[in-house]
Short mmCIF file of C-alpha atoms and ligand atoms in Angstrom, two decimals:
data_model
loop_
_atom_site.label_atom_id
_atom_site.label_comp_id
_atom_site.label_asym_id
_atom_site.label_seq_id
_atom_site.Cartn_x
_atom_site.Cartn_y
_atom_site.Cartn_z
CA MET A 1 -29.17 -19.50 2.48
CA THR A 2 -30.52 -19.51 6.77
CA ASP A 3 -28.92 -23.29 6.89
CA SER A 4 -25.49 -22.42 5.02
CA PRO A 5 -22.97 -24.41 6.90
CA VAL A 6 -20.24 -21.57 5.78
CA TRP A 7 -19.08 -19.28 8.70
CA ARG A 8 -17.80 -16.30 7.16
CA PRO A 9 -15.02 -13.56 7.69
CA PHE A 10 -15.76 -10.91 10.36
CA THR A 11 -19.37 -11.15 10.88
CA GLN A 12 -21.57 -12.26 13.91
CA HIS A 13 -24.07 -14.42 12.81
CA ALA A 14 -26.30 -13.60 15.05
CA THR A 15 -27.13 -9.72 14.29
CA GLU A 16 -26.00 -9.68 10.91
CA PRO A 17 -28.34 -10.53 8.15
CA GLU A 18 -28.18 -13.09 5.06
CA PRO A 19 -26.17 -11.45 2.03
CA PRO A 20 -27.41 -11.37 -0.75
CA VAL A 21 -26.23 -13.64 -3.48
CA VAL A 22 -23.79 -12.84 -6.01
CA ARG A 23 -24.38 -13.89 -9.50
CA ARG A 24 -22.05 -11.98 -11.72
CA THR A 25 -19.43 -9.16 -11.27
CA HIS A 26 -18.29 -6.03 -13.91
CA GLY A 27 -16.14 -3.26 -13.68
CA ALA A 28 -17.48 -1.10 -10.32
CA ILE A 29 -20.97 -3.38 -9.63
CA ILE A 30 -21.68 -6.66 -8.12
CA GLU A 31 -24.87 -8.14 -9.79
CA THR A 32 -26.78 -10.43 -7.01
CA ASP A 33 -30.02 -11.58 -6.39
CA HIS A 34 -30.98 -8.65 -4.34
CA GLY A 35 -30.15 -6.02 -7.28
CA LEU A 36 -27.06 -4.30 -8.32
CA LEU A 37 -24.75 -3.01 -6.16
CA ILE A 38 -21.90 -0.29 -6.39
CA ASP A 39 -18.84 -2.07 -5.02
CA ALA A 40 -17.50 1.49 -3.53
CA ILE A 41 -15.09 -1.10 -0.94
CA SER A 42 -13.18 -2.64 -3.83
CA SER A 43 -14.31 -6.40 -2.22
CA TRP A 44 -11.86 -5.52 0.91
CA TRP A 45 -9.70 -2.90 -1.61
CA VAL A 46 -8.33 -5.97 -3.27
CA ILE A 47 -9.88 -4.95 -6.79
CA THR A 48 -8.47 -1.97 -8.62
CA HIS A 49 -9.53 -1.57 -12.54
CA GLY A 50 -12.38 -3.31 -11.78
CA HIS A 51 -14.55 -6.38 -11.77
CA SER A 52 -13.79 -9.05 -13.99
CA HIS A 53 -11.26 -6.99 -16.30
CA PRO A 54 -11.05 -8.16 -19.40
CA PRO A 55 -7.19 -8.79 -19.91
CA ILE A 56 -6.88 -10.40 -16.48
CA MET A 57 -9.80 -12.82 -16.85
CA GLN A 58 -7.81 -13.48 -20.24
CA ALA A 59 -4.74 -13.83 -19.04
CA ILE A 60 -5.90 -16.32 -16.25
CA ARG A 61 -7.89 -18.72 -18.89
CA GLU A 62 -5.29 -18.72 -21.18
CA ALA A 63 -2.65 -20.13 -17.99
CA SER A 64 -5.25 -22.47 -17.19
CA GLU A 65 -5.09 -24.33 -20.56
CA THR A 66 -1.59 -25.29 -19.91
CA LEU A 67 -1.23 -25.30 -16.21
CA ASP A 68 -2.38 -25.58 -12.78
CA GLN A 69 -0.71 -25.88 -9.78
CA VAL A 70 3.17 -27.04 -9.59
CA ILE A 71 5.39 -27.52 -6.19
CA PHE A 72 7.32 -24.31 -7.26
CA ALA A 73 10.66 -25.35 -5.09
CA GLY A 74 12.86 -27.28 -7.53
CA LEU A 75 10.24 -26.49 -10.32
CA THR A 76 8.98 -23.10 -12.18
CA HIS A 77 7.19 -21.27 -14.79
CA GLU A 78 7.03 -18.58 -17.14
CA PRO A 79 3.77 -16.76 -15.38
CA ALA A 80 6.20 -16.45 -11.95
CA GLU A 81 9.44 -16.06 -14.22
CA SER A 82 8.19 -12.90 -16.20
CA LEU A 83 5.84 -11.55 -13.52
CA ALA A 84 9.10 -11.55 -10.91
CA ARG A 85 10.19 -9.28 -13.69
CA GLU A 86 8.37 -7.14 -13.86
CA LEU A 87 7.70 -6.65 -10.12
CA VAL A 88 11.43 -5.72 -10.23
CA ALA A 89 11.42 -3.47 -12.36
CA LEU A 90 8.17 -1.55 -11.44
CA ALA A 91 9.12 -1.20 -7.80
CA PRO A 92 11.10 1.31 -5.53
CA LYS A 93 14.40 0.90 -6.79
CA GLY A 94 16.79 -1.62 -5.08
CA LEU A 95 14.23 -4.53 -4.32
CA THR A 96 15.70 -7.56 -6.28
CA ARG A 97 14.13 -10.32 -5.78
CA VAL A 98 10.46 -11.67 -5.09
CA PHE A 99 9.14 -14.52 -3.29
CA TYR A 100 5.90 -15.75 -3.50
CA SER A 101 2.94 -16.59 -1.32
CA ASP A 102 -0.94 -16.49 -0.96
CA SER A 103 -2.95 -12.99 1.28
CA GLY A 104 -1.64 -9.91 2.43
CA SER A 105 -0.60 -11.38 5.78
CA THR A 106 1.67 -14.23 4.67
CA SER A 107 3.42 -11.57 2.64
CA VAL A 108 3.84 -9.77 5.85
CA GLU A 109 5.00 -13.09 8.05
CA VAL A 110 7.29 -13.30 5.57
CA ALA A 111 8.78 -10.14 5.49
CA LEU A 112 9.30 -10.81 9.04
CA LYS A 113 10.72 -13.63 8.73
CA MET A 114 13.18 -12.46 6.01
CA ALA A 115 14.07 -9.53 8.64
CA LEU A 116 15.13 -12.18 11.35
CA GLY A 117 17.14 -14.74 9.12
CA PHE A 118 18.90 -11.32 7.77
CA TRP A 119 20.16 -10.62 10.96
CA ARG A 120 20.60 -14.07 12.05
CA ASN A 121 22.93 -15.54 8.81
CA THR A 122 25.05 -12.15 9.11
CA GLY A 123 26.35 -13.25 12.53
CA ARG A 124 24.52 -10.28 14.58
CA PRO A 125 20.55 -11.59 15.84
CA ARG A 126 18.51 -8.44 16.42
CA HIS A 127 14.77 -9.46 16.77
CA ARG A 128 12.77 -6.61 18.06
CA ILE A 129 10.73 -4.94 15.73
CA ALA A 130 9.07 -1.39 15.53
CA VAL A 131 5.52 -0.82 14.84
CA LEU A 132 3.14 1.86 14.04
CA GLN A 133 -0.06 3.12 16.31
CA ASP A 134 -3.39 1.94 14.85
CA GLY A 135 -0.80 -0.46 12.39
CA TYR A 136 -3.22 -3.87 10.57
CA HIS A 137 -0.74 -6.16 8.89
CA GLY A 138 -3.22 -9.47 8.76
CA ASP A 139 -5.15 -11.84 11.17
CA THR A 140 -2.18 -14.38 11.75
CA ILE A 141 -1.08 -14.32 14.83
CA GLY A 142 2.43 -12.73 13.78
CA THR A 143 0.27 -10.21 11.76
CA MET A 144 -1.68 -9.63 14.93
CA SER A 145 1.60 -9.16 16.88
CA VAL A 146 2.94 -6.19 14.98
CA GLY A 147 -0.83 -4.74 14.27
CA GLU A 148 -3.03 -2.87 16.76
CA ARG A 149 -4.34 -4.84 20.11
CA GLY A 150 -7.92 -4.35 20.46
CA VAL A 151 -11.12 -6.31 20.67
CA PHE A 152 -10.98 -8.24 17.52
CA ASN A 153 -7.47 -9.67 18.45
CA ALA A 154 -8.16 -9.42 22.46
CA ALA A 155 -8.80 -13.67 22.82
CA TYR A 156 -5.39 -14.33 21.18
CA GLU A 157 -3.29 -11.80 22.93
CA PRO A 158 -1.40 -14.71 24.83
CA LEU A 159 0.11 -15.68 22.40
CA MET A 160 1.19 -12.76 20.27
CA PHE A 161 4.54 -11.67 20.74
CA ALA A 162 6.12 -8.24 22.69
CA VAL A 163 6.90 -5.32 19.91
CA ASP A 164 8.01 -1.68 20.11
CA ARG A 165 5.06 0.79 19.38
CA LEU A 166 5.48 4.46 17.84
CA PRO A 167 3.00 7.42 18.07
CA PHE A 168 0.66 7.59 15.14
CA PRO A 169 2.49 9.97 13.01
CA GLU A 170 0.51 13.45 14.00
CA GLY A 171 1.90 17.24 11.70
CA ASP A 172 5.15 16.51 10.85
CA GLY A 173 5.74 13.49 12.70
CA ALA A 174 8.42 14.50 14.88
CA GLU A 175 7.18 13.38 17.89
CA THR A 176 6.82 9.55 15.90
CA LEU A 177 10.21 10.23 14.59
CA SER A 178 12.16 10.96 17.64
CA ALA A 179 10.39 8.45 19.79
CA PHE A 180 11.99 5.59 17.07
CA GLU A 181 15.55 7.65 16.53
CA ALA A 182 15.33 6.77 20.64
CA MET A 183 14.42 2.84 20.36
CA ALA A 184 16.43 2.46 16.84
CA ALA A 185 19.90 4.39 18.93
CA GLY A 186 19.29 0.80 20.81
CA GLY A 187 21.06 -1.24 18.13
CA ASP A 188 19.00 -4.48 18.68
CA MET A 189 16.20 -3.24 16.73
CA ALA A 190 15.74 -5.64 13.55
CA ALA A 191 13.14 -3.85 11.42
CA ILE A 192 10.14 -1.85 11.39
CA ILE A 193 6.98 -2.31 9.37
CA LEU A 194 4.44 0.27 8.51
CA GLU A 195 1.07 0.94 6.17
CA PRO A 196 3.20 3.87 4.30
CA LEU A 197 0.82 7.08 4.53
CA VAL A 198 -2.61 5.67 4.64
CA LEU A 199 -2.80 2.94 7.88
CA GLY A 200 -6.10 1.34 6.40
CA ALA A 201 -7.89 -0.82 8.38
CA GLY A 202 -7.06 1.42 11.76
CA GLY A 203 -8.90 3.48 10.75
CA MET A 204 -8.41 5.02 7.07
CA ARG A 205 -5.01 7.25 9.75
CA MET A 206 -2.93 9.24 6.93
CA TYR A 207 0.30 10.60 7.26
CA ASP A 208 2.75 12.97 5.22
CA PRO A 209 5.00 11.69 3.29
CA GLN A 210 8.15 13.37 4.65
CA VAL A 211 6.99 11.10 7.31
CA LEU A 212 8.79 8.60 5.17
CA ASP A 213 11.86 10.30 4.04
CA GLY A 214 12.37 10.60 7.92
CA ILE A 215 12.24 6.79 9.23
CA ARG A 216 14.32 5.53 6.19
CA ARG A 217 16.61 7.78 7.54
CA ILE A 218 16.28 6.92 10.72
CA CYS A 219 16.57 3.25 9.47
CA ASP A 220 19.43 3.56 7.23
CA ARG A 221 21.34 5.45 10.60
CA HIS A 222 21.06 2.08 12.25
CA GLY A 223 20.92 -0.15 10.21
CA VAL A 224 17.06 -0.75 11.01
CA LEU A 225 15.10 -2.90 7.85
CA MET A 226 12.28 -0.86 6.87
CA ILE A 227 9.46 -3.26 5.69
CA ALA A 228 6.79 -1.38 3.23
CA ASP A 229 3.57 -2.99 4.03
CA GLU A 230 1.84 -2.12 0.89
CA VAL A 231 -0.67 -4.64 0.71
CA MET A 232 -3.78 -1.77 0.76
CA THR A 233 -1.94 0.80 -0.49
CA GLY A 234 0.06 -0.28 -3.11
CA TRP A 235 -1.56 -0.09 -7.41
CA GLY A 236 -2.17 2.66 -7.38
CA ARG A 237 -4.48 3.57 -3.80
CA THR A 238 -2.70 6.69 -2.96
CA GLY A 239 -2.16 7.95 -6.58
CA ARG A 240 0.68 6.84 -7.03
CA THR A 241 1.82 2.82 -8.14
CA TRP A 242 3.23 2.67 -4.16
CA ALA A 243 2.92 4.67 -1.20
CA CYS A 244 6.31 4.77 -1.01
CA ASP A 245 6.67 6.58 -4.69
CA HIS A 246 5.30 10.08 -2.73
CA ALA A 247 8.75 10.11 -0.76
CA GLY A 248 10.47 8.93 -3.01
CA VAL A 249 11.74 6.53 -0.45
CA SER A 250 13.10 2.58 -0.91
CA PRO A 251 11.89 -0.17 1.60
CA ASP A 252 13.87 -2.79 2.73
CA ILE A 253 11.60 -5.31 2.14
CA LEU A 254 7.88 -4.38 0.49
CA CYS A 255 4.49 -6.71 0.90
CA THR A 256 2.09 -6.62 -1.80
CA SER A 257 -0.98 -8.64 -2.21
CA LYS A 258 -4.70 -7.46 -3.07
CA GLY A 259 -4.19 -5.34 -6.46
CA LEU A 260 -1.07 -7.67 -7.34
CA THR A 261 -3.68 -9.70 -9.51
CA GLY A 262 -5.95 -6.67 -10.58
CA GLY A 263 -8.16 -8.34 -6.99
CA ALA A 264 -9.34 -11.25 -9.20
CA ILE A 265 -7.22 -13.97 -7.78
CA PRO A 266 -5.03 -14.57 -5.04
CA LEU A 267 -1.85 -14.06 -4.85
CA ALA A 268 1.26 -11.78 -2.97
CA ALA A 269 4.84 -11.27 -3.12
CA THR A 270 7.54 -10.09 -0.66
CA LEU A 271 9.91 -7.92 -2.08
CA ALA A 272 13.74 -7.44 -1.00
CA THR A 273 16.73 -6.45 -1.45
CA GLU A 274 19.76 -7.88 -2.54
CA ASP A 275 21.54 -7.52 1.00
CA ILE A 276 18.99 -9.65 2.19
CA PHE A 277 18.61 -12.20 -0.23
CA GLN A 278 22.32 -12.77 -0.40
CA ALA A 279 21.75 -12.96 3.95
CA HIS A 280 20.52 -16.27 2.78
CA TRP A 281 22.55 -17.61 -0.27
CA SER A 282 25.36 -20.03 1.52
CA GLU A 283 26.53 -23.30 0.93
CA ASP A 284 25.44 -23.83 4.87
CA ARG A 285 22.14 -25.11 4.40
CA SER A 286 20.77 -23.90 7.53
CA ARG A 287 21.05 -20.28 6.20
CA THR A 288 18.27 -21.49 3.84
CA PHE A 289 15.15 -19.13 3.47
CA PHE A 290 12.97 -21.21 5.43
CA HIS A 291 9.51 -20.81 4.38
CA SER A 292 6.78 -22.02 2.17
CA SER A 293 3.05 -22.71 1.06
CA SER A 294 1.24 -25.18 -1.15
CA TYR A 295 -0.36 -22.54 -3.59
CA THR A 296 3.05 -20.36 -3.78
CA ALA A 297 3.35 -18.58 -7.32
CA ASN A 298 0.15 -20.56 -8.37
CA PRO A 299 0.36 -20.31 -12.09
CA LEU A 300 -3.02 -18.81 -13.00
CA ALA A 301 -2.95 -16.40 -10.28
CA CYS A 302 0.63 -15.30 -11.70
CA ALA A 303 -0.59 -14.86 -15.58
CA ALA A 304 -3.21 -12.59 -13.61
CA GLY A 305 -0.43 -10.52 -12.22
CA LEU A 306 1.21 -10.40 -15.22
CA ALA A 307 -1.34 -8.98 -17.11
CA ASN A 308 -1.88 -6.70 -14.38
CA ALA A 309 2.22 -5.60 -14.11
CA ARG A 310 1.76 -5.56 -17.64
CA ILE A 311 -1.72 -2.87 -17.60
CA TRP A 312 1.11 -0.67 -15.04
CA ALA A 313 3.69 -0.86 -17.40
CA ALA A 314 2.85 0.65 -20.17
CA ASP A 315 2.23 3.81 -18.11
CA GLY A 316 -1.88 4.16 -19.01
CA MET A 317 -2.89 4.44 -15.24
CA GLN A 318 -1.59 7.99 -13.93
CA ALA A 319 -4.24 9.75 -15.86
CA GLN A 320 -6.63 6.96 -14.42
CA LEU A 321 -5.72 7.59 -11.25
CA ASP A 322 -5.88 11.45 -10.96
CA ALA A 323 -9.37 11.14 -12.69
CA VAL A 324 -11.14 9.09 -9.67
CA ALA A 325 -8.91 11.13 -6.83
CA ALA A 326 -10.02 14.42 -8.46
CA MET A 327 -13.74 12.63 -8.85
CA GLN A 328 -13.47 11.89 -4.85
CA ALA A 329 -12.11 15.16 -3.87
CA GLU A 330 -15.53 16.35 -5.75
CA ARG A 331 -17.38 14.75 -3.48
CA LEU A 332 -15.65 14.39 -0.10
CA GLN A 333 -15.28 18.79 0.12
CA ALA A 334 -19.78 19.01 -0.39
CA ILE A 335 -20.34 16.53 2.02
CA ALA A 336 -17.72 17.50 4.79
CA ARG A 337 -19.88 20.69 5.03
CA GLY A 338 -22.35 18.81 5.91
CA SER A 339 -22.36 18.84 9.93
CA PRO A 340 -22.54 14.96 10.62
CA PHE A 341 -19.31 14.41 9.29
CA THR A 342 -15.60 15.25 10.80
CA ASN A 343 -12.24 14.91 9.94
CA ALA A 344 -12.92 14.81 5.87
CA ARG A 345 -9.48 13.07 4.57
CA GLN A 346 -8.39 12.01 1.23
CA THR A 347 -5.16 10.18 0.07
CA GLY A 348 -4.93 9.86 -3.47
CA THR A 349 -8.02 7.33 -4.88
CA ILE A 350 -8.64 6.93 -0.98
CA ALA A 351 -11.16 8.72 0.74
CA ALA A 352 -12.52 9.19 4.17
CA ILE A 353 -14.75 10.94 6.73
CA ASP A 354 -15.61 10.36 10.07
CA LEU A 355 -19.43 10.13 11.47
CA ARG A 356 -19.83 12.46 14.65
CA VAL A 357 -20.96 10.08 17.55
CA ASP A 358 -21.12 9.34 21.17
CA ALA A 359 -19.36 6.22 20.81
CA ALA A 360 -16.39 6.04 18.56
CA GLY A 361 -14.28 3.22 18.10
CA TYR A 362 -14.73 -0.76 16.05
CA LEU A 363 -17.42 -1.91 17.53
CA ALA A 364 -19.54 1.88 17.06
CA ALA A 365 -23.30 1.35 16.36
CA VAL A 366 -23.41 3.31 13.15
CA GLY A 367 -21.36 1.27 11.21
CA PRO A 368 -23.90 -1.77 10.84
CA ARG A 369 -26.76 0.65 10.26
CA LEU A 370 -24.77 2.85 7.76
CA ARG A 371 -23.73 -0.57 5.69
CA ALA A 372 -27.55 -1.33 5.70
CA HIS A 373 -29.15 1.89 4.38
CA ALA A 374 -26.39 1.47 1.73
CA LEU A 375 -26.93 -1.61 0.82
CA ASP A 376 -30.78 -0.73 0.00
CA ARG A 377 -29.41 2.04 -2.08
CA GLY A 378 -26.96 0.08 -4.07
CA VAL A 379 -23.96 0.89 -2.77
CA LEU A 380 -21.78 -1.89 -1.01
CA LEU A 381 -19.95 -0.19 1.89
CA ARG A 382 -17.72 -0.77 4.99
CA PRO A 383 -17.03 1.58 7.91
CA LEU A 384 -14.46 0.86 10.05
CA GLY A 385 -16.30 1.92 13.12
CA ASN A 386 -17.14 5.37 12.92
CA THR A 387 -15.10 5.76 9.98
CA VAL A 388 -16.78 5.80 6.57
CA TYR A 389 -14.47 5.34 3.62
CA VAL A 390 -14.55 5.18 -0.30
CA MET A 391 -12.18 3.06 -1.92
CA PRO A 392 -13.72 2.48 -5.44
CA PRO A 393 -12.18 0.26 -8.32
CA TYR A 394 -10.32 3.02 -11.15
CA CYS A 395 -13.38 2.34 -13.72
CA ILE A 396 -15.78 3.65 -11.25
CA THR A 397 -17.93 6.47 -12.99
CA ALA A 398 -18.78 9.67 -11.99
CA ASP A 399 -22.77 9.21 -11.75
CA GLN A 400 -21.49 5.52 -9.89
CA LEU A 401 -19.21 7.86 -7.68
CA ASP A 402 -22.61 10.37 -6.59
CA GLN A 403 -24.94 7.95 -6.17
CA VAL A 404 -21.99 6.75 -3.73
CA TRP A 405 -21.39 9.66 -1.89
CA GLN A 406 -25.25 10.75 -1.96
CA ALA A 407 -25.93 7.38 0.40
CA ILE A 408 -23.30 8.56 2.79
CA ALA A 409 -25.25 12.01 2.69
CA ASP A 410 -28.58 10.40 2.94
CA PHE A 411 -27.91 8.47 6.22
CA ALA A 412 -26.69 11.84 7.75
CA GLY A 413 -29.58 13.99 6.62
N1 PMP W 501 -1.46 -5.69 5.07
C1 PMP W 501 -2.64 -4.76 5.17
C2 PMP W 501 -2.12 -3.25 5.02
C3 PMP W 501 -4.28 -5.11 4.79
O1 PMP W 501 -4.64 -3.64 4.84
C4 PMP W 501 -4.48 -6.34 4.78
C5 PMP W 501 -5.87 -6.72 4.44
N2 PMP W 501 -6.86 -5.63 4.45
C6 PMP W 501 -3.89 -7.21 5.08
C7 PMP W 501 -1.78 -6.32 5.13
C8 PMP W 501 -3.60 -8.89 4.91
O2 PMP W 501 -3.65 -8.97 3.82
P1 PMP W 501 -5.18 -10.62 3.73
O3 PMP W 501 -5.99 -9.98 4.32
O4 PMP W 501 -4.95 -10.81 2.28
O5 PMP W 501 -4.20 -11.25 4.81
#
């Protein structure tokens, strides 16, 4: 593999070893030429039910018998139509429109464009965007602009647009909420974008559901659009289908990707309220929502999404989410008693803990060392700086989860 022309994502080729070659995937397991790995990070948080989940792979196979990509402007197809209906039924109330794209980042770009389009088309142009400190929404220029700035995007800073940053909501979030109220009162705030309950790439930082409720109320008072980026938190990660469900909150715009297809194949959707759709509905073609990507609503991906949505609609998931959350809690509590760790935290199926180190931050040297250590023990981890987290597919067994947490405990021990 050393002569590979592949330039890998978030990979420092000078220091990282050649990666194992994956041969097969099933359940929580990735089979490689170096042996079996337990996927403790759901392959960058996409795999929900398990790898190669039979109903989803079956749906892709069946769809591929009759369809491939077709242009989605001026044509439609059954998998996209059915999936949109299922999504509206599963989503928080009031989200009636579904715009397809192909990745988490594009779903966020679409959300930001919808928000600004809404304000422009209703004759009250607003373009300020509020964001949470330590947020992450993708790696395109627009999504980096609304995310936290740091070593991973310093080179591109000159191209990014300015946003209004709110402090991370500690405790009851009072400081964050009063800062937001003051900003929103200016009357020119178009939208707030946030990851509800768990800031993923920002270090698995978790906050209270009542903060979401507080933000919704402030949005309502000042007409600010609330964009929930559920790209990571959606499809059960936080213990409910959507993180917003914990607060009974409906955003104006919701972004979903990753678990939308159970993680098997790329697809994203941005859901919006009827008001936002109607702001773009006009005899005047200049009010069109001007966004597309070549692979919008790919039929194979939509078929996978539909198979996934039907699993959730069948209501069989809550018990499985509760079981994973309980297994995680037990193991997290056990490891939290060990001195090298601090700040144990959990929201639903996501558990995280920090290694006590002198130099924290994304480039903390401990991260790659722990990753290599876990790999040797058949566990796939990818620490965020000195934060170790376990975000498994929901099919993970107690024994597999033991092996994952043991690998972490051994490292520190
Ligand atoms: N939003 C959030 C909250 C994410 O966690 C991610 C990806 N980790 C993205 C957006 C971007 O998704 P993608 O990598 O599919 O573009």
